[in-house]
Coordinates of C-alpha atoms and ligand atoms in Angstrom, one line a residue:
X1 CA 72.3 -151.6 -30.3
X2 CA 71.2 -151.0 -34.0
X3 CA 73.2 -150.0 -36.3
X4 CA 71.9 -148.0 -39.4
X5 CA 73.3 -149.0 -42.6
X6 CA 74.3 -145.9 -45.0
X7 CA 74.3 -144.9 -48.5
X8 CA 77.9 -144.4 -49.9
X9 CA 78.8 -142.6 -52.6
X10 CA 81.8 -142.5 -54.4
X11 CA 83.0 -141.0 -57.8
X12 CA 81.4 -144.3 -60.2
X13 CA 79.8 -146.3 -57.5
X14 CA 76.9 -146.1 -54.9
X15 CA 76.9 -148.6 -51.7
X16 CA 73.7 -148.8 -50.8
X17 CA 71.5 -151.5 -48.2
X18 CA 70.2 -154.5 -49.6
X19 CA 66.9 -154.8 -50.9
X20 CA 64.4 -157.6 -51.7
X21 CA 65.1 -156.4 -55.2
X22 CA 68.3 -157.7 -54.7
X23 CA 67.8 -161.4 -54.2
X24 CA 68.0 -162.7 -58.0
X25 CA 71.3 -160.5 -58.9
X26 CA 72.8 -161.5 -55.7
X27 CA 72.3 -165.3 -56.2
X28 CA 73.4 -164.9 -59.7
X29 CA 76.9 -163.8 -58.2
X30 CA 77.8 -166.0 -54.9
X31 CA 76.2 -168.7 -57.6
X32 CA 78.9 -168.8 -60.2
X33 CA 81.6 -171.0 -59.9
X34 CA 84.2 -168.7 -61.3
X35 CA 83.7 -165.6 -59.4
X36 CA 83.6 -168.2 -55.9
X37 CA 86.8 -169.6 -57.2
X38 CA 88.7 -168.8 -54.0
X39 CA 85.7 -168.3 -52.0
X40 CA 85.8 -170.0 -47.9
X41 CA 82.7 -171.9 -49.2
X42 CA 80.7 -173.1 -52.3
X43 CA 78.8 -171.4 -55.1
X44 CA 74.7 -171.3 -53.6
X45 CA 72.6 -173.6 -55.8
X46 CA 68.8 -172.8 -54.3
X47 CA 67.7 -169.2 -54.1
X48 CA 66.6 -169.4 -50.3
X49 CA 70.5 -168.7 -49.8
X50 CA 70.0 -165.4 -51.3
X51 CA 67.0 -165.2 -49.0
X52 CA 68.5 -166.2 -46.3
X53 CA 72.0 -163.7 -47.0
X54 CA 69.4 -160.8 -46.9
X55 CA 67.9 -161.6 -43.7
X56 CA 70.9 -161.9 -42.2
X57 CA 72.0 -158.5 -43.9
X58 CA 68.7 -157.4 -41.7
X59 CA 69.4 -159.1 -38.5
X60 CA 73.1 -157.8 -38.5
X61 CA 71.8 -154.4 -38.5
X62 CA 69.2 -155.0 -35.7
X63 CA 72.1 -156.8 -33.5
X64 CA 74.3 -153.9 -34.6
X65 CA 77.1 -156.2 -35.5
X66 CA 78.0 -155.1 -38.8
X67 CA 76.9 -154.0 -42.1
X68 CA 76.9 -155.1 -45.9
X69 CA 76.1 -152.6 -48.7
X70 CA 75.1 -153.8 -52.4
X71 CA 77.2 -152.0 -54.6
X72 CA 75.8 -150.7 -58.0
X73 CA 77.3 -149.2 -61.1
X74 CA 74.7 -146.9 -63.2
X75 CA 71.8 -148.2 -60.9
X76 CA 72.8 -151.8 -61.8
X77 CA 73.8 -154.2 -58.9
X78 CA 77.6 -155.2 -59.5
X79 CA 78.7 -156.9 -55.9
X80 CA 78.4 -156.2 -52.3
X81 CA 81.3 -155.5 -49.3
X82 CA 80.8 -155.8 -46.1
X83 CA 82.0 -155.4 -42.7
X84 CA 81.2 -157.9 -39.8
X85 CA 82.2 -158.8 -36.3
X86 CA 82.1 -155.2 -35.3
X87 CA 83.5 -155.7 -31.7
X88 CA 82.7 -152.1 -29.9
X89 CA 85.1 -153.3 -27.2
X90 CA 88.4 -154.0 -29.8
X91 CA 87.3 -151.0 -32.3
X92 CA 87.4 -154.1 -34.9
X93 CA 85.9 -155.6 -37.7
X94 CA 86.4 -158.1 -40.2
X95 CA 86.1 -157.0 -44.4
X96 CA 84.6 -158.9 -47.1
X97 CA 84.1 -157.7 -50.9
X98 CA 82.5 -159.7 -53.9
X99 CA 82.0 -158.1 -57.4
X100 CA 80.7 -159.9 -60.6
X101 CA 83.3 -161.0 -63.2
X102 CA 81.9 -158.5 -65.6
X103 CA 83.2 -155.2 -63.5
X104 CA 86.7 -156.5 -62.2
X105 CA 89.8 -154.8 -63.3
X106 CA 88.0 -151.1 -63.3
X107 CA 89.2 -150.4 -59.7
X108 CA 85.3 -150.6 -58.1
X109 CA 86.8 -152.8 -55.6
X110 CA 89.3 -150.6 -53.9
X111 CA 87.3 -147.6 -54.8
X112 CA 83.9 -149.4 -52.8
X113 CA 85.9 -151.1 -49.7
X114 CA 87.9 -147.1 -49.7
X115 CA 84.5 -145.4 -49.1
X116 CA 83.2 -148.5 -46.7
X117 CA 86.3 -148.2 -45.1
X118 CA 86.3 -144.4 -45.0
X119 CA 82.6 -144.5 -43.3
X120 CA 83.6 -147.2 -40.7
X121 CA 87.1 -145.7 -39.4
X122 CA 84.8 -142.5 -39.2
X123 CA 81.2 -143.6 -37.8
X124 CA 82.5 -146.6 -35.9
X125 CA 86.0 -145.2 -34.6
X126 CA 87.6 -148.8 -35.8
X127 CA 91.1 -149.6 -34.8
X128 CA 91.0 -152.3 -36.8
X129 CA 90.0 -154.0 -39.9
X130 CA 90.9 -157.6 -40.7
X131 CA 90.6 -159.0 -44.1
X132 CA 91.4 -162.7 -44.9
X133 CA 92.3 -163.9 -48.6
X134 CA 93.1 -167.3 -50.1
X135 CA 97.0 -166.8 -50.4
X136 CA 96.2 -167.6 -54.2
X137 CA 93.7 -164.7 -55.0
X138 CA 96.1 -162.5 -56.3
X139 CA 93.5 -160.0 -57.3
X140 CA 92.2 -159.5 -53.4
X141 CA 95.9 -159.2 -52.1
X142 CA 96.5 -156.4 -54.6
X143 CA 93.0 -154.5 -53.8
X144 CA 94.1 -154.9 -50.1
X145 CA 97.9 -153.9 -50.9
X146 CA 96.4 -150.7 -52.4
X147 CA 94.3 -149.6 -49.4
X148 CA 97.1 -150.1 -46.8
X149 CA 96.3 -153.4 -45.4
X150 CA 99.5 -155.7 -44.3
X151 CA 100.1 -158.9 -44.5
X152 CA 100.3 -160.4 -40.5
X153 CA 100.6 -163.8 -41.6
X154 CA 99.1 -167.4 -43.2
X155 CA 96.7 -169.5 -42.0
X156 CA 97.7 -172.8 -43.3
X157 CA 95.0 -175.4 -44.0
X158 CA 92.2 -172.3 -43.3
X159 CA 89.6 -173.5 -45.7
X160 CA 87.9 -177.2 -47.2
X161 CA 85.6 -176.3 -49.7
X162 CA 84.7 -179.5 -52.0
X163 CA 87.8 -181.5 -50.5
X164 CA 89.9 -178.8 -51.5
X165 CA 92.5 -177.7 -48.7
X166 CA 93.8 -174.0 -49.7
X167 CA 95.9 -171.6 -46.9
X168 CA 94.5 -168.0 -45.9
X169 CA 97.0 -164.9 -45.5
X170 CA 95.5 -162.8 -43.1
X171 CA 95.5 -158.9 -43.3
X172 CA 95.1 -156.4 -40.8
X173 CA 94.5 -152.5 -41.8
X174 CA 95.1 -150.2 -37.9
X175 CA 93.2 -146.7 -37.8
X176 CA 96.6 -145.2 -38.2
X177 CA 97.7 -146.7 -41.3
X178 CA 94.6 -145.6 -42.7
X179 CA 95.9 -141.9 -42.9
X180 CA 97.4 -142.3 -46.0
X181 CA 94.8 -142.4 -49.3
X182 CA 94.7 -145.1 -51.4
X183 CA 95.6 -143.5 -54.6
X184 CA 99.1 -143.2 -53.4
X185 CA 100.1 -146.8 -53.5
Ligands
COA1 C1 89.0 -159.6 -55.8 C2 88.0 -158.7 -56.5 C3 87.1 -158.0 -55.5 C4 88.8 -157.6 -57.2 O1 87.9 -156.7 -57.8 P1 88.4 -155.5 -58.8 O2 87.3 -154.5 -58.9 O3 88.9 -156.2 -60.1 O4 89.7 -154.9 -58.0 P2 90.5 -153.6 -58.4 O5 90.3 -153.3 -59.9 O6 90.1 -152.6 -57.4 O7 92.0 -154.1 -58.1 C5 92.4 -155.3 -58.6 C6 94.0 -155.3 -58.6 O8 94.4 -156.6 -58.7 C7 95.3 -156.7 -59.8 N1 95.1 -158.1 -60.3 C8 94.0 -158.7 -60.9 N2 94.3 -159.9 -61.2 C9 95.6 -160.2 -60.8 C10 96.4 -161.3 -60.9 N3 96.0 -162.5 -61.4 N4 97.7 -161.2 -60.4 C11 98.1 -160.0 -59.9 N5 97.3 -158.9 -59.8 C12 96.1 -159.0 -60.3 C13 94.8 -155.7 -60.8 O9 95.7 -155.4 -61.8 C14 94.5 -154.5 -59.8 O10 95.7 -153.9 -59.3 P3 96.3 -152.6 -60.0 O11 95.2 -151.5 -59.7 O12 97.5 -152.3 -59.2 O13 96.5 -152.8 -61.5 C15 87.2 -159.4 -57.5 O14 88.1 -160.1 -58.4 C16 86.2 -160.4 -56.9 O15 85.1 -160.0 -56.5 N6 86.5 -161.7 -56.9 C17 85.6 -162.7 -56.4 C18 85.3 -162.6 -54.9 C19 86.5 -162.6 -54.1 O16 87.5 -163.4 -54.3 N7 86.5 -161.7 -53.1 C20 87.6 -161.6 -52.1 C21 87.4 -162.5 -51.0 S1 88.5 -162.1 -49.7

């Protein structure tokens, strides 16, 4: 079943579905090194990978397994989150968030993945929202820390990106942890 992918918006942000528009700002991000620093696989180097991430954006919809949102600041793209592997069965999903370097540190993370979060436990009754994280990514721990996630655990060995072996922690947010807002952590 299809799954229609909303506008969001919060107080500084809007979450919005991927356009065409999209495909040159969203190769600039998953393209630099830095911001894929901890990433479970390379920067892109061709464009058809930004092609290909929209499509797939598209297809998810149609399949109705799970959304991702472009996030902009003042009409500019800054990043994207996303949830996938929506299992109607479980009431789960897994969570993935990726900003450029340039808006880090202003809270947009927490506040977009708060409102994507906020939409899902709503729209998709979710039980359950995994996140994984290289255990070194100290930023993504915190912006999971600060919307209730726990920690269940490390996946040691998880990822080999460019011959380098990093561990995963694994977090898991449940519908009921979710009744307590973000701002109070
Ligand atoms: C991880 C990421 C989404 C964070 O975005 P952000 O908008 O800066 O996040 P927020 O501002 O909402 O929160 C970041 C928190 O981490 C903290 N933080 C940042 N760097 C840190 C570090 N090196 N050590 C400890 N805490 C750190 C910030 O102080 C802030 O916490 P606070 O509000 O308690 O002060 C962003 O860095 C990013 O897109 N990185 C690249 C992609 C990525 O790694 N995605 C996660 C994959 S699972």
């Amino acid at each position: 079943m299809a799954l229609a992918t909303p506008t969001l918006r919060t107080a500084r942000l809007e979450l919005r579905p991927f356009t065409d528009a999209d495909t040159g700002p969203l190769f600039a991000l998953q393209s630099n090194a830095d911001v894929l620093r901890y990433w479970d696989a390379p920067p892109w180097t061709d464009l058809s990978r930004a092609e290909r991430f929209l499509a797939a954006c598209r297809q998810m919809a149609d399949d109705g397994t799970g959304i991702r949102l472009a996030v902009d600041r003042d009409g500019t793209f800054v990043g994207w989150c996303a949830l996938t592997r929506w299992s109607p069965d479980h009431r789960s999903a897994s969570l993935t968030y990726c900003l450029e370097q340039s808006a880090w540190g202003h809270g947009f993370a927490t506040e977009a993945v708060s409102a994507l979060l906020s939409w899902a436990f709503g729209t998709l009754d979710l039980n359950r929202v995994q996140a994984e994280t290289d255990t070194r990514n100290l930023a993504s721990v915190r912006v999971l820390e600060k919307l209730g996630f726990l920690r269940e655990g490390t996946l040691r060995e998880d990822c080999i990106v460019n011959g380098e072996v990093s561990d995963s922690f694994v977090f898991g947010l449940l519908r009921r942890d979710w009744a307590f807002p973000p701002r109070n952590r």
